[in-house]
Amino acid sequence: MIVRPHQHWFRRLFVWHGSVLSEILFRLSLNLAMSVVAILCFQWYEALGVKLTLAPFSLLGVAIAIFLGFRNSVSYARFTEARMMWGNLLIVNRSLLRQVKSILPQRPELAQELAALLMAFSYCLKHQLRKTPMDEDLARLLAEHDTQTIANSASPCNQILLLIGQWLGKRRQEGDVSDILFHSIDQNVNQLSAVLAGCERISNTPIPFAYRLIVHRTVYLFCTLLPFALVPDLHYMTPLVSVFISYTFISLDALAEELEDPFGTAPNDLPLNAMCNAIEINLREMNNESNVPQKLLPDKQFQLN
Amino acid sequence: MIVRPHQHWFRRLFVWHGSVLSEILFRLSLNLAMSVVAILCFQWYEALGVKLTLAPFSLLGVAIAIFLGFRNSVSYARFTEARMMWGNLLIVNRSLLRQVKSILPQRPELAQELAALLMAFSYCLKHQLRKTPMDEDLARLLAEHDTQTIANSASPCNQILLLIGQWLGKRRQEGDVSDILFHSIDQNVNQLSAVLAGCERISNTPIPFAYRLIVHRTVYLFCTLLPFALVPDLHYMTPLVSVFISYTFISLDALAEELEDPFGTAPNDLPLNAMCNAIEINLREMNNESNVPQKLLPDKQFQLN
Amino acid sequence: MIVRPHQHWFRRLFVWHGSVLSEILFRLSLNLAMSVVAILCFQWYEALGVKLTLAPFSLLGVAIAIFLGFRNSVSYARFTEARMMWGNLLIVNRSLLRQVKSILPQRPELAQELAALLMAFSYCLKHQLRKTPMDEDLARLLAEHDTQTIANSASPCNQILLLIGQWLGKRRQEGDVSDILFHSIDQNVNQLSAVLAGCERISNTPIPFAYRLIVHRTVYLFCTLLPFALVPDLHYMTPLVSVFISYTFISLDALAEELEDPFGTAPNDLPLNAMCNAIEINLREMNNESNVPQKLLPDKQFQLN
Amino acid sequence: MIVRPHQHWFRRLFVWHGSVLSEILFRLSLNLAMSVVAILCFQWYEALGVKLTLAPFSLLGVAIAIFLGFRNSVSYARFTEARMMWGNLLIVNRSLLRQVKSILPQRPELAQELAALLMAFSYCLKHQLRKTPMDEDLARLLAEHDTQTIANSASPCNQILLLIGQWLGKRRQEGDVSDILFHSIDQNVNQLSAVLAGCERISNTPIPFAYRLIVHRTVYLFCTLLPFALVPDLHYMTPLVSVFISYTFISLDALAEELEDPFGTAPNDLPLNAMCNAIEINLREMNNESNVPQKLLPDKQFQLN
Amino acid sequence: MIVRPHQHWFRRLFVWHGSVLSEILFRLSLNLAMSVVAILCFQWYEALGVKLTLAPFSLLGVAIAIFLGFRNSVSYARFTEARMMWGNLLIVNRSLLRQVKSILPQRPELAQELAALLMAFSYCLKHQLRKTPMDEDLARLLAEHDTQTIANSASPCNQILLLIGQWLGKRRQEGDVSDILFHSIDQNVNQLSAVLAGCERISNTPIPFAYRLIVHRTVYLFCTLLPFALVPDLHYMTPLVSVFISYTFISLDALAEELEDPFGTAPNDLPLNAMCNAIEINLREMNNESNVPQKLLPDKQFQLN
């Protein structure tokens, strides 16, 4: 995620957007080349009686804009839902720890055990979604034995939920919590389960492949043919207008593709590192621990990840 | 569902999309033929004073794009909701088993009984939605007697929920769970009921027939008449532009039709087999069972089903 | 609701859609007549210097398509919400009976009493929404005395909910259910109350009258004037294009009107009869009753109602 | 709210819509005058080389239609949400009374006390939203003392909720309801609190003023300039087409403004009187009271308010 | 937030919208200058054979309107969600205090303790979101010691929730509330946690930067080039039409930017001061306190903040 300080509108025109850029630039230079070809061929092309006029492209352009608008709103909805899931994760983490601390104020060691499990869950979810190795973070937070079990599992996050369930069951059997309070805490653990499966769903179920393909392909072909339709009217202005229209369509198509998978590390994706860090700071502070980590800040490119 | 590894944008232009293809190709070749007819008849046709100009088609094209956009978002919403239901199924399955394991840690055989019922429910739901025979999967998971009762029922999945309810009632009567814990677990069983009825709703209630008909028919007629409206301006370029515009409209119409029923086995439908498999792996692993099945992977066409 | 077996795309072009048809056909023939008038008057009309060109109609056509698109999505949302309500009704019915059967397995007569009340509620809701007489169905399911009370009430469905509440209160007072289980079951009865008020809301609150009027009137006037705007360009082709454009706009307007009230008996409305029948089959089967009714199937016109 | 019996499509063309009418008529006659000015000035205007063509207005018209479509969906969402709130109010009222009647069947006087508080809440909410005096309705339903406290409060509806809370607390302290049942009933009282704050939110937070202003102003300017852009093509037909296009845009803008505040007494607003009346009928009937009021029916202009 | 009394439609045309104005005016005067340049250069420009026609701009304009429409609905959704969060805050505050007052009617000092914590939470949230110093408000409401702890925390609002949890835990340990009532109240505290994390989410996660950039830049370039495309048709009318079209696009873009961050103090942002004030009035009144503050009213510019 890019976190820029507020900038003057004029300045912003000259700022470039992250990783999408190289692909867009390549495609736009292709479009520029096409425009030059269109200008060069124009006379020879008119002589042949071959005519491409703007009218059908105008119809098609509006249709594509409508479909691209839908494609964008679908991708953005995935991004928003993913963000909401991680927001819920923070809510539930804070609520669980607060519950345990108000029920068992005289047992701070239990609150610390739970906090460790909760932090491990967040880091584990991040690593699972980004397919990065989770061993280091787990080892830092949990006992040797639990780390092993989790790492060997096909579904490590769910394994941590099982450990939280066992921890809670133990509290109930040892009489620390009554059945009602067990139920109350357990409902929050169910919320963690919902966050986990929600993130897995977004991560494993892309937008139907055919849909992305149709829009992508249509945008591409449209931008390639556009210079030939513009040249009879615009002559030497063709490259300017063609590149401008292509920029609008191609960059929105590229951004939709980037937002679609919000758990990556591209500039417009969610800053999972910073979110895990925020959860850790919150939980440790609630337990009055001394080893509260530093807050992660954006780097020089205003980039958090 | 098609699960492709990330591909370069250029390559993707030459990849074909699953089953929709044959129908689209047929319709596009029809459109190509129409374009040739339009070119051939053009002179004779002008002589008659018959004129079709692009302007009214442009108006109609944008109107159709708006309606098609709505049609697409409705179909996609069905797909998304169906996916969400199966996501909830996974959540509830994990939560139910976790609850029982933390309440009755000393009774692993009970957790296994429940897990078998839950797995049977998922497989049964898959078979009910796809109208495939469920006997084999039920026999593999449940006792002979229960399999019989379920198979003879008009609503087999609901019959399994009744068995889960009986199992839970028995736990309560034998004093394993208090009324509060009964309530807590029962709420999750209600969620299973909601998943079942939600999937039945999507499966049994198509998008109003008249709606699909109007959009489908209008797209079809539009594409058929289009070459005749393009030919006065474009002459020999008519086939190119006509097939391109038709491709955009026809393929989105065809995809909307495919997404509308997300429980089929077409390439863009939900991979229910893989989802049942994931649920089974999860539940068996939570019970430390040895017979955890292999994870289903996409085939050579990147296809999961 | 029309439930057609899957048909080849080509065939579907010649299938007609239910009841909307007659109105649409009438309006289209009016439009055809207008087109003929436009062609006949054309010379006289040009001589007068009266000119209608397509450009302003093109602008207006796109604006109307946008508003009609919104009108459609609002109507469809009502249809979907109504379907969701009846889906919830099925969920809650099954859940309530399952709860009672797992709590009181040794009292099947109580489960039957509740099932009768639940079935009566569904039938009563159907009759209330369709304004058809409910006496016969109530008499079939309930005791003479209750039927009387319900039939005399201003809000019969709510009266049944009151009976369900009384039945539940009696269970609590006779010690069959504890306060917790009472609460658990009562929450599901609240869901029935939500379904009832939700259906009443959809049924009693039409889309604001002015909204329907503006869109309806604009579509109508647009289609009437269209031939005069098309005739300068299209001459003899005017009727074809005018009827085609009008078909798209008029049929979507007519369908939106039909979907708006989803509880009627028109071909695109919800099949409340079949849904009540499904609920009765489900509940009777769960109680192992012998008198399970036959499943309602679509008639020869693939029509369920 | 206007509740019309179903009318033939042809008739509906000549029915006028409520209060929006006078403003729309005034604006349309202004537009008509503008058109006449445009026709009169046309020659003088062409001589000056001043040219307004339709093309830029076409672009702008479509853009305005898109923004107006968004404006409409936002206003309609407010209307729908407000209706949903009052639907929830009915649900919660019925559920609360049903709960109390099934828990305390032998204490009808308590159910009557609660019903009076609930009815007072609905009437009070109506008066608060419409800024009408509530004294009469409160005096009719509550004791002298309570009426005073409520009327002097800065937030009278919330004061009634506090009274309901006190009533409930008293039931708990007198042992009529256990803690669990207290919790169960109290959850429904929380729902009343949600309805209250939801209605206050809709009522106090208009759509951002700048948004309404931009759309309103743009629509107005567009319609004023339109005749000058139409006159070069349409000559004497300018008034017809200009008024038609303006009618579409202006009436949708005016309706959006009316729907935006759904708690007023304009023809397209919610019939809060009828809703309070329905709640009173329902609650009194549930208590078998004799003084059930008459159902409010639409007046001669099919108007409920 | 601007709270204007209802104004006549005509008057509203001459009212200016808050802070967005200066930026818009600057950009529009730039556009005006561009139009003059376009008129001056026209002949020289035509001689060069450089031609910009409106057709490609028309296509692009509609595409931009679609994307801008999406951008607006996304920003408005953030504004609405933020408002909903603060509505929930009011609901939960009232419900929590009502619960405590009906459970512990004989202990008004406890209700006052809770009310102070709740008020502190609202003020603290406001200050956190607006990055203003919170010390004064905290000192006014809480004990010296608590103020210190909160002010030193990395997440002060969450610290207050922890204090509420401790207060509640104390009530449970001192036997004032049973486990069930603890659960019931605690659920509402969880709602506060959800409000907190929801507001933090909106505040910390802007709309993806690339998205804002693409739309912003495209609108800007479009408006800059527009006069050159309009001038061949409109000559001296170019400035009028160009500024009008630019006004529509630029002002919606600027408003979307303002609504995107609803917690600021710009004229169209949420009036957090007034909301905190309303919460304080409500809670103090419910406790019959004498020091109820005055209601905040809009200033002379109808501005609340």
Tab-separated table of C-alpha atoms in Angstrom, chain E residues 9-304:
chain	number	residue	atom	x	y	z
E	9	TRP	CA	-34.300	25.537	-6.320
E	10	PHE	CA	-33.504	28.805	-8.005
E	11	ARG	CA	-31.584	30.209	-5.073
E	12	ARG	CA	-29.519	27.110	-4.722
E	13	LEU	CA	-27.959	27.745	-8.116
E	14	PHE	CA	-26.043	30.664	-6.679
E	15	VAL	CA	-24.865	29.093	-3.456
E	16	TRP	CA	-21.255	28.002	-3.384
E	17	HIS	CA	-20.008	24.730	-1.979
E	18	GLY	CA	-17.458	24.773	0.788
E	19	SER	CA	-13.761	24.228	0.617
E	20	VAL	CA	-13.616	22.411	-2.665
E	21	LEU	CA	-14.371	25.741	-4.245
E	22	SER	CA	-10.971	27.408	-4.392
E	23	GLU	CA	-9.331	24.455	-6.102
E	24	ILE	CA	-12.200	24.095	-8.561
E	25	LEU	CA	-12.223	27.802	-9.374
E	26	PHE	CA	-8.514	27.730	-10.090
E	27	ARG	CA	-8.840	24.774	-12.376
E	28	LEU	CA	-11.823	26.252	-14.176
E	29	SER	CA	-10.018	29.512	-14.812
E	30	LEU	CA	-7.156	27.460	-16.249
E	31	ASN	CA	-9.692	25.802	-18.491
E	32	LEU	CA	-11.070	29.186	-19.506
E	33	ALA	CA	-7.574	30.333	-20.399
E	34	MET	CA	-7.085	27.175	-22.460
E	35	SER	CA	-10.322	27.927	-24.329
E	36	VAL	CA	-9.120	31.408	-25.187
E	37	VAL	CA	-5.814	29.969	-26.395
E	38	ALA	CA	-7.761	27.505	-28.534
E	39	ILE	CA	-9.815	30.278	-30.144
E	40	LEU	CA	-6.759	32.445	-30.776
E	41	CYS	CA	-4.710	29.640	-32.292
E	42	PHE	CA	-7.550	28.249	-34.345
E	43	GLN	CA	-6.634	29.624	-37.770
E	44	TRP	CA	-2.932	29.011	-37.450
E	45	TYR	CA	-3.768	25.599	-36.148
E	46	GLU	CA	-6.084	24.680	-39.009
E	47	ALA	CA	-3.466	25.836	-41.494
E	48	LEU	CA	-1.071	23.299	-40.002
E	49	GLY	CA	-3.520	20.519	-40.701
E	50	VAL	CA	-3.628	19.742	-36.988
E	51	LYS	CA	-7.133	18.571	-36.231
E	52	LEU	CA	-8.745	17.549	-32.970
E	53	THR	CA	-12.364	16.517	-33.421
E	54	LEU	CA	-14.919	15.931	-30.745
E	55	ALA	CA	-15.683	12.305	-31.636
E	56	PRO	CA	-12.754	10.678	-29.773
E	57	PHE	CA	-13.340	13.026	-26.844
E	58	SER	CA	-16.945	12.010	-26.760
E	59	LEU	CA	-15.946	8.362	-26.447
E	60	LEU	CA	-13.353	9.212	-23.818
E	61	GLY	CA	-15.745	11.522	-21.944
E	62	VAL	CA	-18.313	8.769	-21.498
E	63	ALA	CA	-15.611	6.328	-20.400
E	64	ILE	CA	-14.325	8.846	-17.854
E	65	ALA	CA	-17.864	9.508	-16.631
E	66	ILE	CA	-18.280	5.779	-15.992
E	67	PHE	CA	-14.997	5.557	-14.072
E	68	LEU	CA	-15.728	8.767	-12.207
E	69	GLY	CA	-19.159	7.385	-11.325
E	70	PHE	CA	-17.464	4.351	-9.812
E	71	ARG	CA	-14.917	6.564	-8.012
E	72	ASN	CA	-17.772	8.593	-6.548
E	73	SER	CA	-19.728	5.606	-5.373
E	74	VAL	CA	-16.611	4.215	-3.678
E	75	SER	CA	-15.936	7.517	-1.893
E	76	TYR	CA	-19.562	7.899	-0.926
E	77	ALA	CA	-19.577	4.348	0.436
E	78	ARG	CA	-16.664	5.276	2.709
E	79	PHE	CA	-18.536	8.364	3.899
E	80	THR	CA	-21.683	6.319	4.533
E	81	GLU	CA	-19.827	3.561	6.333
E	82	ALA	CA	-18.057	6.103	8.555
E	83	ARG	CA	-21.427	7.658	9.394
E	84	MET	CA	-22.847	4.229	10.135
E	85	MET	CA	-19.952	3.538	12.540
E	86	TRP	CA	-20.711	6.684	14.498
E	87	GLY	CA	-24.399	5.779	14.454
E	88	ASN	CA	-23.493	2.403	15.931
E	89	LEU	CA	-21.406	4.170	18.548
E	90	LEU	CA	-24.486	6.075	19.675
E	91	ILE	CA	-26.609	2.899	19.669
E	92	VAL	CA	-24.120	0.937	21.743
E	93	ASN	CA	-23.554	3.787	24.202
E	94	ARG	CA	-27.257	4.106	24.871
E	95	SER	CA	-27.747	0.332	25.061
E	96	LEU	CA	-24.846	-0.210	27.466
E	97	LEU	CA	-26.030	2.468	29.836
E	98	ARG	CA	-29.639	1.292	29.602
E	99	GLN	CA	-28.572	-2.279	30.391
E	100	VAL	CA	-26.566	-1.272	33.423
E	101	LYS	CA	-29.320	0.991	34.691
E	102	SER	CA	-31.974	-1.721	34.423
E	103	ILE	CA	-29.742	-4.370	35.989
E	104	LEU	CA	-28.405	-2.195	38.816
E	105	PRO	CA	-31.119	0.448	39.395
E	106	GLN	CA	-30.027	0.902	43.004
E	107	ARG	CA	-26.416	1.779	42.077
E	108	PRO	CA	-26.497	5.084	40.131
E	109	GLU	CA	-22.822	5.753	40.878
E	110	LEU	CA	-21.864	2.714	38.788
E	111	ALA	CA	-23.906	3.973	35.852
E	112	GLN	CA	-22.074	7.267	36.137
E	113	GLU	CA	-18.687	5.579	36.151
E	114	LEU	CA	-19.601	3.686	32.990
E	115	ALA	CA	-21.045	6.786	31.316
E	116	ALA	CA	-17.786	8.647	31.935
E	117	LEU	CA	-15.790	5.854	30.313
E	118	LEU	CA	-18.155	5.744	27.349
E	119	MET	CA	-17.999	9.508	26.811
E	120	ALA	CA	-14.221	9.384	27.063
E	121	PHE	CA	-14.190	6.665	24.402
E	122	SER	CA	-16.180	8.806	21.940
E	123	TYR	CA	-14.057	11.906	22.455
E	124	CYS	CA	-10.891	9.846	22.296
E	125	LEU	CA	-11.988	8.272	19.012
E	126	LYS	CA	-12.723	11.705	17.555
E	127	HIS	CA	-9.312	13.026	18.554
E	128	GLN	CA	-7.523	9.914	17.300
E	129	LEU	CA	-9.239	10.166	13.907
E	130	ARG	CA	-8.597	13.894	13.567
E	131	LYS	CA	-5.094	13.705	15.112
E	132	THR	CA	-5.973	16.432	17.614
E	133	PRO	CA	-4.813	16.453	21.273
E	134	MET	CA	-7.169	14.473	23.498
E	135	ASP	CA	-5.758	15.368	26.914
E	136	GLU	CA	-8.254	18.068	27.775
E	137	ASP	CA	-11.329	15.967	27.093
E	138	LEU	CA	-9.900	12.937	28.888
E	139	ALA	CA	-8.952	15.005	31.955
E	140	ARG	CA	-12.462	16.439	32.053
E	141	LEU	CA	-14.068	12.985	32.136
E	142	LEU	CA	-11.700	10.512	33.784
E	143	ALA	CA	-9.569	10.173	36.893
E	144	GLU	CA	-6.000	11.524	36.743
E	145	HIS	CA	-4.502	8.049	36.819
E	146	ASP	CA	-6.528	6.644	33.920
E	147	THR	CA	-5.847	9.731	31.813
E	148	GLN	CA	-2.116	9.102	32.152
E	149	THR	CA	-2.320	5.440	31.120
E	150	ILE	CA	-4.463	6.250	28.120
E	151	ALA	CA	-2.371	9.166	26.940
E	152	ASN	CA	0.811	7.065	27.030
E	153	SER	CA	-0.689	4.228	25.036
E	154	ALA	CA	-0.040	3.549	21.346
E	155	SER	CA	-3.757	2.904	20.945
E	156	PRO	CA	-5.602	5.114	23.462
E	157	CYS	CA	-9.149	4.121	22.475
E	158	ASN	CA	-8.372	0.470	22.911
E	159	GLN	CA	-6.953	1.319	26.338
E	160	ILE	CA	-10.326	2.782	27.311
E	161	LEU	CA	-12.029	-0.415	26.157
E	162	LEU	CA	-9.670	-2.298	28.422
E	163	LEU	CA	-10.759	-0.040	31.325
E	164	ILE	CA	-14.416	-0.729	30.477
E	165	GLY	CA	-13.576	-4.442	30.473
E	166	GLN	CA	-11.909	-4.099	33.905
E	167	TRP	CA	-14.906	-2.195	35.245
E	168	LEU	CA	-17.168	-4.962	33.967
E	169	GLY	CA	-14.931	-7.709	35.340
E	170	LYS	CA	-15.076	-6.010	38.740
E	171	ARG	CA	-18.882	-5.965	38.617
E	172	ARG	CA	-18.815	-9.690	37.927
E	173	GLN	CA	-16.360	-10.450	40.695
E	174	GLU	CA	-18.283	-8.366	43.203
E	175	GLY	CA	-21.396	-10.331	42.259
E	176	ASP	CA	-23.285	-7.382	40.755
E	177	VAL	CA	-23.762	-9.178	37.482
E	178	SER	CA	-24.066	-12.891	36.782
E	179	ASP	CA	-22.080	-14.601	34.043
E	180	ILE	CA	-25.025	-14.295	31.679
E	181	LEU	CA	-25.401	-10.578	32.212
E	182	PHE	CA	-21.641	-10.203	31.923
E	183	HIS	CA	-21.867	-11.917	28.532
E	184	SER	CA	-24.764	-9.701	27.518
E	185	ILE	CA	-22.960	-6.463	28.397
E	186	ASP	CA	-19.660	-7.723	27.035
E	187	GLN	CA	-21.231	-8.312	23.634
E	188	ASN	CA	-21.981	-4.609	23.484
E	189	VAL	CA	-18.403	-3.775	24.472
E	190	ASN	CA	-17.316	-5.941	21.518
E	191	GLN	CA	-19.458	-3.656	19.362
E	192	LEU	CA	-17.424	-0.687	20.578
E	193	SER	CA	-14.317	-2.581	19.546
E	194	ALA	CA	-15.829	-3.086	16.103
E	195	VAL	CA	-16.600	0.638	15.785
E	196	LEU	CA	-13.048	1.485	16.762
E	197	ALA	CA	-11.388	-0.882	14.299
E	198	GLY	CA	-13.855	0.094	11.573
E	199	CYS	CA	-13.012	3.781	11.911
E	200	GLU	CA	-9.299	2.976	12.009
E	201	ARG	CA	-9.706	0.917	8.845
E	202	ILE	CA	-11.421	3.729	6.932
E	203	SER	CA	-8.900	6.226	8.202
E	204	ASN	CA	-5.772	4.141	7.490
E	205	THR	CA	-6.683	2.485	4.204
E	206	PRO	CA	-7.178	5.053	1.472
E	207	ILE	CA	-8.644	4.110	-1.893
E	208	PRO	CA	-5.722	2.491	-3.787
E	209	PHE	CA	-3.442	5.324	-4.748
E	210	ALA	CA	-3.086	4.250	-8.375
E	211	TYR	CA	-6.849	4.326	-8.780
E	212	ARG	CA	-7.193	7.908	-7.585
E	213	LEU	CA	-4.209	8.890	-9.684
E	214	ILE	CA	-5.519	7.416	-12.926
E	215	VAL	CA	-8.944	9.015	-12.632
E	216	HIS	CA	-7.573	12.351	-11.439
E	217	ARG	CA	-4.983	12.555	-14.181
E	218	THR	CA	-7.367	11.490	-16.904
E	219	VAL	CA	-9.979	14.052	-15.869
E	220	TYR	CA	-7.339	16.749	-15.819
E	221	LEU	CA	-5.882	15.953	-19.229
E	222	PHE	CA	-9.347	15.550	-20.712
E	223	CYS	CA	-10.404	19.003	-19.575
E	224	THR	CA	-7.172	20.549	-20.817
E	225	LEU	CA	-7.500	19.138	-24.321
E	226	LEU	CA	-11.252	19.628	-24.572
E	227	PRO	CA	-11.210	23.273	-25.817
E	228	PHE	CA	-9.079	22.285	-28.794
E	229	ALA	CA	-11.587	19.625	-29.742
E	230	LEU	CA	-14.563	21.929	-29.281
E	231	VAL	CA	-13.224	24.953	-31.124
E	232	PRO	CA	-13.685	23.728	-34.728
E	233	ASP	CA	-17.432	23.426	-34.148
E	234	LEU	CA	-18.192	26.038	-31.534
E	235	HIS	CA	-15.800	28.955	-32.191
E	236	TYR	CA	-16.723	31.730	-29.788
E	237	MET	CA	-18.965	29.448	-27.756
E	238	THR	CA	-16.008	27.217	-26.834
E	239	PRO	CA	-15.300	28.805	-23.415
E	240	LEU	CA	-18.921	28.472	-22.268
E	241	VAL	CA	-19.294	24.809	-23.187
E	242	SER	CA	-15.763	23.848	-22.212
E	243	VAL	CA	-16.034	25.393	-18.753
E	244	PHE	CA	-19.456	23.818	-18.252
E	245	ILE	CA	-18.273	20.310	-19.122
E	246	SER	CA	-15.087	20.780	-17.096
E	247	TYR	CA	-17.108	22.002	-14.132
E	248	THR	CA	-19.132	18.779	-14.112
E	249	PHE	CA	-16.107	16.515	-14.249
E	250	ILE	CA	-13.690	18.488	-12.067
E	251	SER	CA	-16.126	19.232	-9.274
E	252	LEU	CA	-17.189	15.586	-9.005
E	253	ASP	CA	-13.553	14.531	-8.946
E	254	ALA	CA	-12.806	17.091	-6.213
E	255	LEU	CA	-15.838	16.096	-4.162
E	256	ALA	CA	-14.931	12.405	-4.407
E	257	GLU	CA	-11.534	13.316	-2.997
E	258	GLU	CA	-13.118	15.209	-0.121
E	259	LEU	CA	-15.653	12.508	0.795
E	260	GLU	CA	-12.960	9.850	0.673
E	261	ASP	CA	-11.615	10.901	4.060
E	262	PRO	CA	-14.833	11.550	6.033
E	263	PHE	CA	-13.104	12.245	9.356
E	264	GLY	CA	-11.558	15.593	8.367
E	265	THR	CA	-12.944	19.037	9.115
E	266	ALA	CA	-13.749	20.084	5.537
E	267	PRO	CA	-17.331	21.307	4.933
E	268	ASN	CA	-18.589	17.978	3.544
E	269	ASP	CA	-17.016	15.816	6.267
E	270	LEU	CA	-18.748	14.257	9.246
E	271	PRO	CA	-19.508	16.595	12.183
E	272	LEU	CA	-17.638	14.565	14.808
E	273	ASN	CA	-17.787	17.419	17.330
E	274	ALA	CA	-21.561	17.541	17.123
E	275	MET	CA	-21.763	13.766	17.361
E	276	CYS	CA	-19.627	13.587	20.501
E	277	ASN	CA	-21.735	16.373	21.912
E	278	ALA	CA	-24.945	14.444	21.147
E	279	ILE	CA	-23.563	11.327	22.843
E	280	GLU	CA	-22.607	13.333	25.925
E	281	ILE	CA	-26.069	14.941	26.101
E	282	ASN	CA	-27.747	11.549	25.756
E	283	LEU	CA	-25.693	9.759	28.381
E	284	ARG	CA	-25.831	12.583	30.923
E	285	GLU	CA	-29.571	12.937	30.467
E	286	MET	CA	-30.081	9.191	30.949
E	287	ASN	CA	-28.261	9.536	34.286
E	288	ASN	CA	-30.336	12.590	35.269
E	289	GLU	CA	-27.140	14.607	35.596
E	290	SER	CA	-27.415	18.336	35.955
E	291	ASN	CA	-24.409	19.299	33.836
E	292	VAL	CA	-25.894	18.414	30.433
E	293	PRO	CA	-23.978	20.481	27.831
E	294	GLN	CA	-25.648	22.731	25.243
E	295	LYS	CA	-26.437	21.195	21.892
E	296	LEU	CA	-23.948	22.278	19.201
E	297	LEU	CA	-25.665	24.176	16.395
E	298	PRO	CA	-24.477	24.979	12.859
E	299	ASP	CA	-22.597	28.283	12.522
E	300	LYS	CA	-23.535	31.124	10.221
E	301	GLN	CA	-22.303	29.248	7.152
E	302	PHE	CA	-24.688	26.422	8.143
E	303	GLN	CA	-21.551	24.516	8.980
E	304	LEU	CA	-21.288	21.845	11.728
